[in-house]
Amino acid sequence: MNVRSTLGAASIVLAIAATMPAAAHDPGDVVTPHFEHAIPNIPGKTLTALIVDYPPGGTSAPHRHADSSFIFAYVLSGEIESKVNDGPTQIYRAGGSWYEPPAANHLISRNASKTQPAKLLAVFIADTDEKALTAPID
C-alpha cells in the first residue's frame, strides 16, 4: 500500500471514528483499513475495504452511509446481525454476505453472539472526494 493509500485509509477510519458516539465502542467494533484504491476505469470512484472486528456482544451505533457509497459486506467469522433500511433483521454467518445501497441507513449492526467474536469485511465503492463514509443517526 502506498503512502497516499495509507493516509486515505487512515483518514476514512478517523472520519468513521469521529462520527460514531463513544457508546458505540463499549463494547463496540474495531474498524481497520485494509485496502483503498481509485478505480481506474471509473473516474472519481474509489474502492475501500475495511475489516470490522466485533468482540462478543459488540455493536455499532445506528449509522447512515454516504450518498455515493455502494457497500458489499461479507462475514469472515462468527455471526453478524444486521438491518438495513426497512429490510428485515437478519443474521449472517461466516461466508454470508449482503449489500447496502447508496445512502442506506444501517439500523442494526452487531455481533449476534455474546460469547464468540465476529469479523466482517466491508467493501465500499464511493466518490473519491467523499469525506465520511458513515454518519451517526440521531
CSV table of C-alpha atoms in Angstrom, one decimal:
chain,number,residue,atom,x,y,z
A,1,MET,CA,0.0,0.0,0.0
A,2,ASN,CA,1.5,3.4,-0.9
A,3,VAL,CA,1.6,6.4,1.3
A,4,ARG,CA,-1.3,8.1,-0.3
A,5,SER,CA,-3.5,5.0,0.1
A,6,THR,CA,-2.4,4.5,3.7
A,7,LEU,CA,-3.2,8.1,4.5
A,8,GLY,CA,-6.5,7.9,2.7
A,9,ALA,CA,-7.5,4.7,4.6
A,10,ALA,CA,-6.4,6.3,7.9
A,11,SER,CA,-8.5,9.3,7.1
A,12,ILE,CA,-11.5,7.2,6.5
A,13,VAL,CA,-11.1,5.3,9.8
A,14,LEU,CA,-10.6,8.6,11.6
A,15,ALA,CA,-13.7,10.0,9.9
A,16,ILE,CA,-15.7,7.0,10.9
A,17,ALA,CA,-14.4,7.1,14.5
A,18,ALA,CA,-15.1,10.8,14.8
A,19,THR,CA,-18.7,10.4,13.7
A,20,MET,CA,-19.6,7.5,16.0
A,21,PRO,CA,-20.7,8.2,19.5
A,22,ALA,CA,-18.4,6.9,22.3
A,23,ALA,CA,-21.0,4.4,23.4
A,24,ALA,CA,-20.7,2.6,20.1
A,25,HIS,CA,-17.2,1.5,21.2
A,26,ASP,CA,-18.0,-0.1,24.6
A,27,PRO,CA,-18.4,-2.9,23.8
A,28,GLY,CA,-18.1,-2.0,20.2
A,29,ASP,CA,-16.4,-2.6,16.9
A,30,VAL,CA,-12.9,-2.0,15.8
A,31,VAL,CA,-12.5,-0.8,12.3
A,32,THR,CA,-9.2,-1.4,10.5
A,33,PRO,CA,-8.4,-0.1,7.0
A,34,HIS,CA,-7.5,-3.0,4.7
A,35,PHE,CA,-7.3,-1.6,1.2
A,36,GLU,CA,-8.1,1.6,-0.8
A,37,HIS,CA,-7.6,2.3,-4.4
A,38,ALA,CA,-9.0,4.6,-7.1
A,39,ILE,CA,-10.9,2.6,-9.7
A,40,PRO,CA,-9.0,3.4,-12.9
A,41,ASN,CA,-11.9,2.8,-15.3
A,42,ILE,CA,-14.5,4.7,-13.3
A,43,PRO,CA,-13.1,8.2,-12.8
A,44,GLY,CA,-14.0,9.8,-9.5
A,45,LYS,CA,-14.7,6.5,-7.7
A,46,THR,CA,-12.6,4.7,-5.1
A,47,LEU,CA,-12.9,1.1,-3.7
A,48,THR,CA,-12.2,0.9,0.1
A,49,ALA,CA,-12.1,-2.3,2.1
A,50,LEU,CA,-12.4,-2.2,5.9
A,51,ILE,CA,-12.2,-5.0,8.4
A,52,VAL,CA,-14.7,-4.7,11.3
A,53,ASP,CA,-14.0,-6.8,14.4
A,54,TYR,CA,-16.7,-7.2,16.9
A,55,PRO,CA,-16.0,-8.6,20.4
A,56,PRO,CA,-18.6,-10.9,21.9
A,57,GLY,CA,-21.8,-8.8,22.3
A,58,GLY,CA,-20.1,-5.9,20.3
A,59,THR,CA,-22.2,-3.5,18.4
A,60,SER,CA,-22.1,-0.4,16.1
A,61,ALA,CA,-24.3,2.6,16.7
A,62,PRO,CA,-27.0,3.1,14.1
A,63,HIS,CA,-25.5,5.0,11.2
A,64,ARG,CA,-26.1,6.3,7.7
A,65,HIS,CA,-23.8,5.6,4.8
A,66,ALA,CA,-22.6,8.2,2.4
A,67,ASP,CA,-24.9,9.2,-0.5
A,68,SER,CA,-22.4,7.9,-3.0
A,69,SER,CA,-21.4,4.6,-1.3
A,70,PHE,CA,-22.5,1.2,-2.5
A,71,ILE,CA,-21.4,-1.4,0.1
A,72,PHE,CA,-20.8,-5.2,-0.1
A,73,ALA,CA,-20.5,-6.9,3.3
A,74,TYR,CA,-19.0,-10.3,3.8
A,75,VAL,CA,-18.9,-12.2,7.2
A,76,LEU,CA,-15.4,-13.5,7.7
A,77,SER,CA,-16.0,-15.3,11.0
A,78,GLY,CA,-18.8,-15.6,13.6
A,79,GLU,CA,-22.3,-14.3,13.2
A,80,ILE,CA,-23.4,-10.7,12.4
A,81,GLU,CA,-26.9,-9.4,13.0
A,82,SER,CA,-27.9,-6.6,10.5
A,83,LYS,CA,-30.8,-4.5,9.5
A,84,VAL,CA,-30.5,-2.1,6.6
A,85,ASN,CA,-33.3,0.5,5.8
A,86,ASP,CA,-36.8,-1.1,6.0
A,87,GLY,CA,-35.4,-4.7,5.3
A,88,PRO,CA,-35.7,-7.5,7.8
A,89,THR,CA,-33.3,-8.0,10.6
A,90,GLN,CA,-31.1,-10.9,9.6
A,91,ILE,CA,-28.3,-13.0,11.0
A,92,TYR,CA,-25.4,-13.7,8.6
A,93,ARG,CA,-22.9,-16.5,9.4
A,94,ALA,CA,-19.3,-16.8,8.2
A,95,GLY,CA,-19.4,-16.9,4.4
A,96,GLY,CA,-22.7,-14.9,4.2
A,97,SER,CA,-23.0,-11.6,2.5
A,98,TRP,CA,-25.3,-8.7,1.7
A,99,TYR,CA,-25.2,-5.3,0.0
A,100,GLU,CA,-26.3,-1.9,1.1
A,101,PRO,CA,-27.5,0.7,-1.5
A,102,PRO,CA,-26.2,4.3,-1.5
A,103,ALA,CA,-27.4,6.4,1.4
A,104,ALA,CA,-28.5,3.3,3.3
A,105,ASN,CA,-29.5,3.6,7.0
A,106,HIS,CA,-27.7,0.7,8.8
A,107,LEU,CA,-30.0,0.5,11.8
A,108,ILE,CA,-28.6,-2.7,13.4
A,109,SER,CA,-25.0,-4.0,13.0
A,110,ARG,CA,-23.8,-6.2,15.8
A,111,ASN,CA,-22.2,-9.5,16.8
A,112,ALA,CA,-25.1,-12.0,17.2
A,113,SER,CA,-23.0,-13.9,19.9
A,114,LYS,CA,-22.4,-12.9,23.5
A,115,THR,CA,-19.5,-15.4,23.7
A,116,GLN,CA,-17.7,-15.5,20.4
A,117,PRO,CA,-16.0,-12.7,18.4
A,118,ALA,CA,-17.2,-11.9,14.8
A,119,LYS,CA,-15.4,-10.3,11.9
A,120,LEU,CA,-16.8,-8.5,8.8
A,121,LEU,CA,-15.2,-7.3,5.5
A,122,ALA,CA,-17.0,-4.1,4.3
A,123,VAL,CA,-16.2,-3.0,0.8
A,124,PHE,CA,-17.3,0.5,-0.2
A,125,ILE,CA,-17.4,1.9,-3.7
A,126,ALA,CA,-17.8,5.7,-3.3
A,127,ASP,CA,-17.0,9.0,-4.7
A,128,THR,CA,-13.2,9.6,-4.3
A,129,ASP,CA,-13.8,13.0,-2.6
A,130,GLU,CA,-16.4,11.6,-0.1
A,131,LYS,CA,-15.1,12.7,3.3
A,132,ALA,CA,-17.1,10.5,5.7
A,133,LEU,CA,-18.4,7.1,4.7
A,134,THR,CA,-20.7,6.9,7.7
A,135,ALA,CA,-22.5,9.3,10.0
A,136,PRO,CA,-24.5,8.6,13.2
A,137,ILE,CA,-28.3,8.5,13.0
A,138,ASP,CA,-29.8,10.8,15.7
